[in-house]
Amino acid sequence: MGKGPGQKTAIVVGAGVGGVATAARLAKAGFDVTVFEKNSFTGGRCSLIHHDGYRFDQGPSLLLLPHLFRETFYDLDTSLEAEGVELLKCEPNYSMWFGDGESFELSTDQARMKNEVEKWEGKDGFERYLGFLQESHRHYELSVTHVLKKNFTSILSMARLSFLLRVLALHPFESIYSRASKYFWTERLRRVFTFGSMYMGMSPFDAPGTYSLLQYTELVEGIWYPRGGFHRVISALVEVGERLGVTYRLSTPVASVTISNGRATGVALTTGESLSADLVVINADLVYAYNNLLPPSSTASSLSKRAASCSSISFYWALDRQVPELTTHNIFLADDYRESFDSIFKKHLIPDQPSFYVNVPSRIDPSAAPEGKDSIVVLVPVGHLLDATGTGLSPSHPHNQDWETMVSKARETVISTVRDRTGADIGAALVHEIVNTPMSWKETFNLDKGAILGLSHSFFNVLSFRPKTKHPKYQELFFVGASTHPGTGVPICLAGAKITSEQVLRESGVRVPWTAGAVAAEGKGGKSVKDIDRIQARPVLSNLHLGILVSLVLVLSWLWKGNVLEGMGEGVWR
């Protein structure tokens, strides 16, 4: 590490989204930062797969909460546009396909949504839909302000008055499905507005109602896709970091974090090389890190027993023609909706009738496939691995995981379901296939149990209950990523990178070199506010209310003068 005179040094283990963003932030604050990554590419699951002119997003394919992306680049004195990142808006958001031959299109276009909702639930249904948006808007704004931008360093963090006054408004003790049922009175629309819990790796029957914020950001802010693939955002952050002095060492696995006198002092590589630093930030899978990079501890054992998110069988298919029947994002919901989730989260298998997601990146970005052809990514949620070896065989569990059979079943089910519901015969057009399974997710990215979204996001796995951003025992050892606070998902990990970076800087006695930046990040550029744009104090009473109040006062005055009230009083006391 090329340390300058008096310059603090930091090592980041893992070049996932959180690691890349944290490295750039620390470098901006003046640290000499080196990132070690076991793979030959950056981004972790947010990376690309290429084959013969076809491009596939290995993991995330929808960009949500765009303001968190803009804020990250703004804090680093740049912008998405300045770094050559072009965001393409997906319209519609999704095409949803049901087993009875019906479909539903989700969109940011309210006229379109009005038609879609009223088709199934009438005029009152759209009014209830607006009520759902209002509630999910509160979930969204309260979560961003009081969760995504706050650190929960201890159980006392949940005792913040600002948080306690609003916690019940987040509906953390009700499921997404139960909250949606209040607003949507048909089973069809309840499914339409709850399937998004899979982004958190949870069943809609278990996920806290708070997570309707995901539906809100899709329906109001839209779904976006970076031209060139989702990794384009990560590569831009890598380039920004390198300009600030970050060094990336790819294909360089870390064997362990060096601990001396109760503090992290560096890392040892699998090659035997040792490197020292003033502090270490771990972006590797949290459960893996505690069990493999750090000394044995009771914390490591307890983390291994915590509920994990689901995994997936993901297909990356190259087609020799286009399939216009499919839009960019497609959801195929199982007829046995609840049973399909029980199979994933209770039996840890693939459901008999799985719900699945089909992404056609070449529909929004033609560069994802050769001309006249399509690239397709299929994500079939399945249970995570049941044992530590990754074989899926667990004598103590009644359901053994035969992944070869499950992959075959998933492939056949996807091809037949897409054909039956849309008419698109993708099986006949398929010329090349790449597959990820829970075992390959675990092997490639060191994901504990192959869980693609880290630890579960049930109530007792979030906020102060989620693993902390700093090690409870060792000084100068910090964490960032899906399984630490605030949680999983690319924009959430970006928010986490800011939280962890600011904690590092405060404890290191280094000034935080960025400001709130929210106004500028929203595109207002920090300009002074004109008088016509100032938020005015809302009148306590409207003109109508004032008129009623004045009339009431006049009537009471007339009654008083006429001794009417006095007479009434005498009658009462006789």
Coordinates of C-alpha atoms in Angstrom, one line a residue:
M1 CA 0.0 0.0 0.0
G2 CA 1.4 3.3 -1.1
K3 CA 0.9 5.2 2.1
G4 CA 1.8 8.9 2.1
P5 CA 3.2 10.8 5.1
G6 CA 0.7 10.6 8.0
Q7 CA -1.9 9.0 5.7
K8 CA -4.3 6.5 7.3
T9 CA -4.6 3.2 5.6
A10 CA -7.6 0.9 5.1
I11 CA -8.1 -2.5 3.6
V12 CA -11.5 -3.5 2.2
V13 CA -12.2 -7.3 1.9
G14 CA -14.5 -7.8 -1.1
A15 CA -15.4 -5.7 -4.1
G16 CA -19.1 -6.0 -3.9
V17 CA -21.4 -2.9 -4.2
G18 CA -20.9 -2.0 -0.5
G19 CA -17.1 -2.5 -0.6
V20 CA -16.6 -0.5 -3.8
A21 CA -18.7 2.4 -2.5
T22 CA -17.0 2.4 1.0
A23 CA -13.5 2.3 -0.6
A24 CA -14.3 5.4 -2.7
R25 CA -15.8 7.2 0.3
L26 CA -12.8 6.5 2.5
A27 CA -10.4 7.5 -0.3
K28 CA -12.2 10.8 -0.7
A29 CA -11.7 11.3 3.1
G30 CA -7.9 10.9 2.6
F31 CA -7.4 7.2 3.3
D32 CA -5.0 5.1 1.3
V33 CA -7.4 2.2 0.4
T34 CA -6.7 -1.2 -1.0
V35 CA -9.5 -3.6 -2.0
F36 CA -8.9 -7.3 -2.1
E37 CA -11.3 -9.4 -4.2
K38 CA -11.3 -13.2 -4.7
N39 CA -12.9 -13.1 -8.1
S40 CA -11.5 -11.6 -11.3
F41 CA -14.3 -9.0 -11.5
T42 CA -15.8 -6.4 -9.3
G43 CA -19.4 -6.1 -8.2
G44 CA -20.0 -9.5 -6.6
R45 CA -23.4 -10.7 -7.5
C46 CA -23.9 -7.4 -9.3
S47 CA -21.7 -8.5 -12.2
L48 CA -22.1 -9.5 -15.8
I49 CA -21.9 -12.8 -17.7
H50 CA -20.9 -12.7 -21.4
H51 CA -21.2 -15.3 -24.1
D52 CA -20.7 -14.9 -27.9
G53 CA -22.2 -11.4 -28.1
Y54 CA -24.9 -12.0 -25.4
R55 CA -24.8 -10.1 -22.1
F56 CA -26.5 -11.2 -18.9
D57 CA -26.8 -9.5 -15.5
Q58 CA -25.7 -12.2 -13.1
G59 CA -27.7 -10.8 -10.2
P60 CA -29.7 -7.5 -10.0
S61 CA -31.5 -6.3 -13.1
L62 CA -33.8 -3.6 -11.8
L63 CA -32.5 -0.3 -10.5
L64 CA -34.7 1.0 -7.7
L65 CA -34.5 4.0 -5.4
P66 CA -32.5 6.0 -7.9
H67 CA -32.0 8.9 -5.5
L68 CA -29.7 6.7 -3.4
F69 CA -27.5 6.1 -6.4
R70 CA -27.4 9.8 -7.3
E71 CA -26.6 10.7 -3.7
T72 CA -23.6 8.3 -3.7
F73 CA -22.1 9.9 -6.8
Y74 CA -22.9 13.4 -5.6
D75 CA -21.1 12.8 -2.3
L76 CA -18.1 11.8 -4.4
D77 CA -18.2 15.1 -6.3
T78 CA -19.6 13.6 -9.5
S79 CA -22.8 12.3 -11.0
L80 CA -24.1 9.3 -12.9
E81 CA -24.3 11.4 -16.0
A82 CA -20.7 12.7 -15.6
E83 CA -19.5 9.1 -15.3
G84 CA -21.3 8.1 -18.5
V85 CA -24.0 6.1 -16.8
E86 CA -27.3 6.3 -18.7
L87 CA -30.4 5.1 -17.0
L88 CA -33.2 3.7 -19.2
K89 CA -36.8 3.8 -17.8
C90 CA -38.6 0.5 -18.1
E91 CA -42.2 0.8 -19.2
P92 CA -44.3 -1.1 -18.2
N93 CA -42.6 -2.0 -14.9
Y94 CA -43.7 -5.6 -15.2
S95 CA -46.0 -7.8 -17.2
M96 CA -47.6 -10.3 -14.8
W97 CA -48.9 -13.5 -16.2
F98 CA -51.5 -15.7 -14.4
G99 CA -52.3 -19.4 -14.9
D100 CA -55.9 -18.6 -16.0
G101 CA -54.6 -16.8 -19.1
E102 CA -55.1 -13.3 -17.7
S103 CA -52.3 -10.7 -17.3
F104 CA -51.7 -7.4 -15.4
E105 CA -49.3 -4.6 -16.3
L106 CA -47.8 -2.6 -13.5
S107 CA -46.7 0.9 -14.4
T108 CA -45.8 4.4 -13.2
D109 CA -48.5 5.7 -15.5
Q110 CA -51.5 6.4 -13.3
A111 CA -54.0 6.3 -16.2
R112 CA -52.7 2.9 -17.1
M113 CA -52.9 1.7 -13.4
K114 CA -56.5 3.1 -13.1
N115 CA -57.6 0.9 -16.0
E116 CA -55.8 -2.1 -14.7
V117 CA -57.1 -1.9 -11.1
E118 CA -60.6 -1.0 -12.1
K119 CA -60.7 -4.0 -14.5
W120 CA -60.7 -6.3 -11.4
E121 CA -61.9 -4.2 -8.5
G122 CA -64.1 -1.4 -10.0
K123 CA -64.0 2.3 -9.2
D124 CA -63.7 1.8 -5.5
G125 CA -60.7 -0.4 -6.2
F126 CA -58.7 2.4 -7.6
E127 CA -59.5 4.6 -4.6
R128 CA -58.3 1.8 -2.3
Y129 CA -55.2 1.5 -4.6
L130 CA -54.5 5.2 -3.9
G131 CA -54.8 4.5 -0.2
F132 CA -52.3 1.7 -0.6
L133 CA -49.9 4.1 -2.3
Q134 CA -50.4 6.6 0.6
E135 CA -49.5 4.0 3.2
S136 CA -46.5 2.6 1.2
H137 CA -45.4 6.2 0.7
R138 CA -45.2 6.7 4.5
H139 CA -43.3 3.4 4.8
Y140 CA -40.9 4.6 2.2
E141 CA -40.2 8.1 3.6
L142 CA -40.0 7.0 7.2
S143 CA -37.7 4.1 6.3
V144 CA -35.3 6.3 4.3
T145 CA -35.2 8.9 7.0
H146 CA -35.1 6.8 10.2
V147 CA -33.6 3.5 9.0
L148 CA -31.5 3.8 5.8
K149 CA -29.8 6.9 7.0
K150 CA -29.3 6.0 10.6
N151 CA -27.0 3.6 12.3
F152 CA -28.3 1.2 14.9
T153 CA -25.2 0.5 17.0
S154 CA -27.1 -0.9 20.0
I155 CA -30.5 -1.8 21.2
L156 CA -30.7 1.7 22.6
S157 CA -30.7 3.0 19.0
M158 CA -34.3 1.8 18.7
A159 CA -35.2 4.0 21.7
R160 CA -34.6 7.2 19.7
L161 CA -37.7 9.3 20.2
S162 CA -37.9 10.1 16.5
F163 CA -38.0 6.4 15.7
L164 CA -40.3 5.3 18.5
L165 CA -43.0 7.9 17.5
R166 CA -43.1 6.4 14.0
V167 CA -42.4 2.7 14.4
L168 CA -46.1 1.6 14.5
A169 CA -46.7 3.6 11.3
L170 CA -44.3 1.2 9.6
H171 CA -46.5 -1.8 10.4
P172 CA -43.5 -4.0 11.3
F173 CA -45.7 -6.6 13.1
E174 CA -48.0 -7.2 10.2
S175 CA -47.2 -9.0 7.0
I176 CA -47.1 -7.4 3.5
Y177 CA -49.9 -9.7 2.5
S178 CA -52.2 -8.7 5.5
R179 CA -51.6 -5.0 4.8
A180 CA -52.3 -5.4 1.1
S181 CA -55.5 -7.3 1.9
K182 CA -56.8 -4.2 3.6
Y183 CA -56.7 -2.3 0.2
F184 CA -57.1 -5.0 -2.4
W185 CA -60.2 -7.2 -2.1
T186 CA -59.4 -9.8 -4.8
E187 CA -56.8 -12.5 -4.5
R188 CA -55.4 -11.5 -7.9
L189 CA -54.5 -8.0 -6.8
R190 CA -53.3 -9.1 -3.4
R191 CA -50.7 -11.2 -5.3
V192 CA -49.9 -8.5 -7.8
F193 CA -49.0 -6.1 -4.9
T194 CA -47.1 -8.5 -2.6
F195 CA -44.8 -10.6 -4.8
G196 CA -42.1 -8.0 -4.4
S197 CA -41.2 -9.3 -1.0
M198 CA -39.0 -11.8 -2.9
Y199 CA -36.6 -8.9 -3.3
M200 CA -35.9 -9.3 0.4
G201 CA -35.7 -13.1 0.0
M202 CA -38.9 -13.5 2.1
S203 CA -42.5 -14.8 1.7
P204 CA -45.1 -12.1 1.5
F205 CA -46.9 -14.0 4.3
D206 CA -43.9 -13.4 6.6
A207 CA -42.3 -10.1 5.4
P208 CA -43.1 -7.1 7.5
G209 CA -45.6 -4.7 6.1
T210 CA -42.9 -2.0 6.0
Y211 CA -41.5 -3.5 2.8
S212 CA -44.5 -2.2 0.7
L213 CA -42.0 0.6 0.2
L214 CA -40.6 -1.5 -2.6
Q215 CA -43.9 -1.4 -4.5
Y216 CA -44.0 2.3 -3.8
T217 CA -40.6 3.1 -5.4
E218 CA -41.5 1.0 -8.4
L219 CA -44.9 2.6 -8.9
V220 CA -43.9 6.2 -8.3
E221 CA -40.1 6.5 -9.1
G222 CA -40.1 3.7 -11.7
I223 CA -37.8 0.8 -12.6
W224 CA -34.6 1.7 -14.4
Y225 CA -31.9 -0.1 -16.2
P226 CA -28.3 1.1 -16.8
R227 CA -27.4 1.0 -20.5
G228 CA -24.6 -1.6 -20.8
G229 CA -25.9 -3.7 -17.8
F230 CA -26.3 -3.1 -14.1
H231 CA -22.6 -3.5 -13.5
R232 CA -22.1 -0.2 -15.4
V233 CA -23.0 1.6 -12.1
I234 CA -20.4 -0.4 -10.2
S235 CA -17.7 0.0 -12.8
A236 CA -18.3 3.8 -12.6
L237 CA -17.8 3.7 -8.8
V238 CA -14.6 1.7 -9.3
E239 CA -13.3 4.3 -11.7
V240 CA -14.2 7.1 -9.3
G241 CA -12.4 5.3 -6.5
E242 CA -9.3 4.7 -8.6
R243 CA -9.2 8.4 -9.5
L244 CA -9.2 9.1 -5.7
G245 CA -6.4 6.6 -5.2
V246 CA -8.1 3.3 -4.5
T247 CA -6.0 0.2 -5.4
Y248 CA -7.9 -2.9 -6.6
R249 CA -6.3 -6.3 -6.3
L250 CA -8.5 -8.8 -8.1
S251 CA -8.2 -12.6 -8.1
T252 CA -6.6 -12.2 -4.6
P253 CA -8.5 -14.1 -1.9
V254 CA -8.1 -13.2 1.7
A255 CA -7.4 -16.1 4.1
S256 CA -7.9 -14.3 7.4
V257 CA -8.1 -10.9 9.1
T258 CA -5.1 -10.3 11.3
I259 CA -6.0 -9.6 14.9
S260 CA -3.5 -8.2 17.4
N261 CA -4.1 -7.0 20.9
G262 CA -7.9 -6.8 20.3
R263 CA -7.8 -4.9 17.1
A264 CA -7.7 -5.6 13.3
T265 CA -4.3 -4.8 11.9
G266 CA -4.5 -6.1 8.4
V267 CA -5.1 -9.3 6.4
A268 CA -3.3 -12.5 5.4
L269 CA -3.8 -13.7 1.8
T270 CA -4.1 -17.3 0.6
T271 CA -0.7 -16.8 -1.0
G272 CA 0.9 -16.3 2.4
E273 CA 1.4 -12.6 1.9
S274 CA 0.5 -10.4 4.9
L275 CA -0.5 -6.7 4.7
S276 CA -1.1 -4.2 7.5
A277 CA -3.5 -1.3 7.7
D278 CA -5.0 1.0 10.3
L279 CA -8.4 -0.6 9.9
V280 CA -10.2 -3.3 8.0
V281 CA -13.7 -3.2 6.4
I282 CA -15.2 -6.6 5.5
N283 CA -17.6 -6.7 2.5
A284 CA -17.5 -10.4 2.2
D285 CA -20.6 -12.4 3.2
L286 CA -21.0 -11.7 6.9
V287 CA -21.7 -15.2 8.1
Y288 CA -18.8 -16.5 5.9
A289 CA -16.5 -13.8 7.3
Y290 CA -17.2 -14.5 11.0
N291 CA -16.7 -18.3 10.4
N292 CA -13.7 -18.2 8.1
L293 CA -11.8 -14.9 8.3
L294 CA -12.0 -14.3 12.0
P295 CA -11.1 -16.3 15.1
P296 CA -13.8 -18.8 16.3
S297 CA -16.5 -17.2 18.5
S298 CA -20.0 -17.7 19.8
T299 CA -21.1 -14.9 17.5
A300 CA -20.0 -16.9 14.5
S301 CA -22.0 -19.9 15.7
S302 CA -25.1 -17.9 16.4
L303 CA -25.0 -16.2 13.0
S304 CA -24.9 -19.5 11.3
K305 CA -28.1 -20.4 13.0
R306 CA -30.0 -17.3 12.1
A307 CA -32.7 -17.4 9.5
A308 CA -31.3 -16.8 6.0
S309 CA -33.0 -15.6 2.8
C310 CA -33.8 -17.8 -0.1
S311 CA -31.5 -18.9 -2.9
S312 CA -32.3 -19.2 -6.7
I313 CA -31.8 -21.3 -9.7
S314 CA -30.9 -18.7 -12.3
F315 CA -30.8 -19.5 -16.0
Y316 CA -29.0 -17.3 -18.5
W317 CA -30.3 -18.2 -22.0
A318 CA -29.1 -17.1 -25.4
L319 CA -31.9 -17.2 -28.0
D320 CA -31.5 -17.3 -31.8
R321 CA -34.5 -15.0 -32.3
Q322 CA -36.5 -12.3 -30.4
V323 CA -39.5 -13.1 -28.3
P324 CA -41.7 -10.0 -28.6
E325 CA -44.4 -11.6 -26.4
L326 CA -42.2 -10.8 -23.4
T327 CA -41.5 -7.3 -22.0
T328 CA -38.3 -6.3 -20.1
H329 CA -39.6 -7.6 -16.8
N330 CA -42.0 -10.5 -16.5
I331 CA -43.5 -12.2 -13.5
F332 CA -45.2 -15.6 -13.6
L333 CA -47.1 -16.3 -10.5
A334 CA -48.0 -19.8 -9.2
D335 CA -51.6 -20.7 -8.9
D336 CA -50.9 -22.1 -5.5
Y337 CA -49.4 -18.9 -4.3
R338 CA -49.0 -19.5 -0.6
E339 CA -47.9 -23.2 -1.0
S340 CA -45.2 -22.0 -3.5
F341 CA -43.7 -19.8 -0.7
D342 CA -44.0 -22.6 1.9
S343 CA -42.0 -24.9 -0.3
I344 CA -39.2 -22.3 -0.6
F345 CA -39.0 -21.1 3.0
K346 CA -40.2 -24.1 5.0
K347 CA -39.2 -27.1 2.9
H348 CA -36.2 -25.3 1.2
L349 CA -37.1 -26.9 -2.1
I350 CA -38.4 -25.7 -5.5
P351 CA -42.2 -25.5 -5.4
D352 CA -44.3 -27.9 -7.5
Q353 CA -45.6 -24.8 -9.2
P354 CA -43.0 -22.1 -8.8
S355 CA -43.4 -18.4 -9.3
F356 CA -40.5 -17.0 -11.3
Y357 CA -39.1 -13.8 -12.9
V358 CA -38.1 -13.5 -16.5
N359 CA -35.9 -10.6 -17.6
V360 CA -35.2 -9.7 -21.2
P361 CA -32.4 -7.1 -21.0
S362 CA -32.2 -6.8 -24.8
R363 CA -35.8 -5.5 -24.8
I364 CA -34.7 -2.3 -23.1
D365 CA -31.0 -2.3 -24.2
P366 CA -30.4 -3.9 -27.6
S367 CA -26.7 -4.1 -26.9
A368 CA -27.4 -7.1 -24.6
A369 CA -27.8 -9.5 -27.6
P370 CA -26.7 -9.8 -31.2
E371 CA -29.1 -8.0 -33.6
G372 CA -32.4 -9.8 -34.1
K373 CA -31.8 -12.0 -31.0
D374 CA -32.6 -11.9 -27.3
S375 CA -30.8 -12.6 -24.1
I376 CA -33.0 -13.9 -21.2
V377 CA -32.4 -14.2 -17.5
V378 CA -34.7 -16.4 -15.5
L379 CA -34.7 -16.4 -11.7
V380 CA -36.6 -19.2 -10.0
P381 CA -36.6 -18.7 -6.2
V382 CA -35.7 -21.9 -4.2
G383 CA -34.7 -22.8 -0.7
H384 CA -31.2 -22.2 0.5
L385 CA -28.8 -25.1 1.2
L386 CA -29.6 -27.1 4.2
D387 CA -26.1 -28.0 5.3
A388 CA -22.6 -26.5 5.5
T389 CA -21.1 -28.7 2.8
G390 CA -23.3 -27.4 0.0
T391 CA -24.4 -30.9 -1.1
G392 CA -28.0 -30.2 -0.1
L393 CA -28.2 -33.5 1.7
S394 CA -29.3 -33.3 5.3
P395 CA -30.2 -36.6 7.1
S396 CA -32.0 -34.6 9.8
H397 CA -34.3 -32.9 7.3
P398 CA -37.2 -34.7 5.7
H399 CA -36.6 -33.1 2.3
N400 CA -33.2 -33.7 0.7
Q401 CA -32.2 -31.3 -2.0
D402 CA -31.5 -33.0 -5.3
W403 CA -30.3 -30.0 -7.3
E404 CA -29.7 -31.8 -10.6
T405 CA -33.4 -32.9 -10.6
M406 CA -34.6 -29.5 -9.4
V407 CA -32.7 -27.6 -12.1
S408 CA -34.2 -29.9 -14.7
K409 CA -37.7 -29.4 -13.2
A410 CA -37.2 -25.7 -13.1
R411 CA -36.1 -25.5 -16.8
E412 CA -39.0 -27.6 -18.0
T413 CA -41.5 -25.6 -15.9
V414 CA -40.3 -22.2 -17.0
I415 CA -40.3 -23.2 -20.7
S416 CA -43.8 -24.8 -20.6
T417 CA -45.3 -22.0 -18.4
V418 CA -44.0 -19.2 -20.6
R419 CA -45.3 -21.0 -23.7
D420 CA -48.8 -21.7 -22.2
R421 CA -49.3 -18.2 -20.8
T422 CA -47.7 -16.0 -23.5
G423 CA -47.4 -18.2 -26.6
A424 CA -43.6 -17.6 -26.7
D425 CA -41.7 -20.9 -27.4
I426 CA -38.3 -20.0 -25.9
G427 CA -37.3 -23.6 -25.7
A428 CA -37.2 -23.8 -29.5
A429 CA -35.1 -20.7 -29.7
L430 CA -32.6 -21.6 -27.0
V431 CA -29.1 -22.0 -28.3
H432 CA -26.9 -21.7 -25.1
E433 CA -27.5 -22.0 -21.4
I434 CA -25.6 -21.0 -18.3
V435 CA -26.9 -21.9 -14.8
N436 CA -26.4 -20.7 -11.3
T437 CA -27.6 -22.9 -8.4
P438 CA -27.4 -22.4 -4.6
M439 CA -24.1 -24.4 -4.8
S440 CA -22.6 -22.2 -7.4
W441 CA -23.7 -19.0 -5.6
K442 CA -22.0 -20.3 -2.5
E443 CA -18.8 -21.4 -4.3
T444 CA -18.4 -18.2 -6.4
F445 CA -19.3 -15.6 -3.9
N446 CA -18.8 -17.4 -0.5
L447 CA -22.5 -17.0 0.3
D448 CA -23.5 -18.9 3.4
K449 CA -26.0 -21.6 2.5
G450 CA -26.0 -20.1 -1.0
A451 CA -28.5 -17.5 0.3
I452 CA -28.5 -14.8 -2.4
L453 CA -29.8 -12.0 -0.2
G454 CA -27.9 -12.8 3.0
L455 CA -29.7 -13.0 6.3
S456 CA -33.4 -12.8 6.5
H457 CA -35.2 -9.5 7.0
S458 CA -37.8 -10.5 9.6
F459 CA -38.3 -8.0 12.4
F460 CA -35.8 -9.6 14.7
N461 CA -33.2 -9.6 11.9
V462 CA -33.3 -5.8 11.2
L463 CA -32.6 -2.5 13.0
S464 CA -30.7 -3.1 16.3
F465 CA -31.2 -6.9 15.9
R466 CA -29.2 -7.0 12.7
P467 CA -25.4 -7.6 12.9
K468 CA -23.7 -4.3 13.5
T469 CA -21.5 -2.3 11.2
K470 CA -18.6 -2.6 13.7
H471 CA -17.3 -5.8 15.3
P472 CA -18.5 -6.1 19.0
K473 CA -15.1 -7.2 20.2
Y474 CA -12.3 -6.1 17.9
Q475 CA -11.4 -2.5 17.3
E476 CA -10.8 -1.1 13.8
L477 CA -12.9 -3.8 12.2
F478 CA -16.0 -2.8 10.3
F479 CA -18.6 -4.4 8.1
V480 CA -20.7 -3.4 5.1
G481 CA -23.0 -5.4 2.9
A482 CA -26.3 -7.3 2.6
S483 CA -26.2 -9.1 6.0
T484 CA -25.3 -6.1 8.1
H485 CA -27.3 -2.9 8.8
P486 CA -29.4 -1.6 7.0
G487 CA -29.8 -4.7 4.8
T488 CA -29.8 -6.2 1.3
G489 CA -30.3 -4.8 -2.2
V490 CA -28.0 -2.6 -4.2
P491 CA -29.4 0.8 -3.1
I492 CA -29.6 -0.4 0.5
C493 CA -26.0 -1.5 0.4
L494 CA -25.1 2.0 -1.0
A495 CA -26.9 3.5 2.0
G496 CA -25.0 1.1 4.2
A497 CA -21.7 2.1 2.7
K498 CA -22.4 5.7 3.7
I499 CA -23.3 4.7 7.3
T500 CA -20.2 2.5 7.7
S501 CA -17.9 5.1 6.1
E502 CA -19.1 7.8 8.4
Q503 CA -18.7 5.6 11.5
V504 CA -15.1 4.8 10.4
L505 CA -14.3 8.5 9.9
R506 CA -15.8 9.6 13.2
E507 CA -13.9 6.9 15.2
S508 CA -10.7 7.8 13.3
G509 CA -11.1 11.5 14.0
V510 CA -11.4 12.3 10.3
R511 CA -13.8 15.0 9.0
V512 CA -16.6 13.7 6.9
P513 CA -16.0 15.3 3.5
W514 CA -19.5 15.3 2.2
T515 CA -22.6 17.1 3.4
A516 CA -26.3 16.0 3.4
G517 CA -26.5 16.6 -0.3
A518 CA -30.1 15.5 -0.5
V519 CA -31.3 18.6 -2.4
A520 CA -28.5 18.5 -5.0
A521 CA -28.9 14.8 -5.3
E522 CA -32.5 15.3 -6.3
G523 CA -31.4 17.4 -9.2
K524 CA -31.9 21.0 -7.7
G525 CA -28.2 21.6 -7.6
G526 CA -28.2 23.3 -4.2
K527 CA -29.5 26.6 -5.8
S528 CA -31.0 29.2 -3.5
V529 CA -34.8 28.9 -3.2
K530 CA -36.9 31.6 -4.9
D531 CA -39.7 33.2 -2.8
I532 CA -42.3 31.6 -5.1
D533 CA -40.9 28.2 -4.3
R534 CA -40.7 28.5 -0.5
I535 CA -42.8 26.2 1.5
Q536 CA -45.4 28.2 3.2
A537 CA -46.8 27.6 6.7
R538 CA -50.0 25.7 6.3
P539 CA -53.0 27.6 7.7
V540 CA -54.4 25.9 10.7
L541 CA -58.0 26.5 9.4
S542 CA -59.3 26.8 5.8
N543 CA -61.6 29.7 4.8
L544 CA -64.5 27.3 5.1
H545 CA -63.5 26.4 8.7
L546 CA -63.0 30.1 9.5
G547 CA -66.5 30.9 8.2
I548 CA -68.1 28.2 10.3
L549 CA -66.2 29.4 13.4
V550 CA -67.2 33.1 12.9
S551 CA -70.9 32.0 12.4
L552 CA -70.8 29.9 15.5
V553 CA -69.4 32.8 17.6
L554 CA -72.1 35.2 16.3
V555 CA -74.9 32.7 17.1
L556 CA -73.5 32.2 20.6
S557 CA -73.2 36.0 21.1
W558 CA -76.9 36.5 20.1
L559 CA -78.0 33.7 22.4
W560 CA -76.1 35.2 25.3
K561 CA -77.5 38.7 24.8
G562 CA -81.0 37.2 24.7
N563 CA -80.5 35.5 28.1
V564 CA -81.2 32.2 26.3
L565 CA -78.1 30.6 27.8
E566 CA -78.9 32.0 31.2
G567 CA -82.4 30.5 31.1
M568 CA -81.0 27.2 30.0
G569 CA -78.6 27.3 32.9
E570 CA -81.3 27.8 35.4
G571 CA -83.3 24.9 34.0
V572 CA -80.3 22.7 34.4
W573 CA -79.8 23.5 38.1
R574 CA -83.3 23.4 39.3

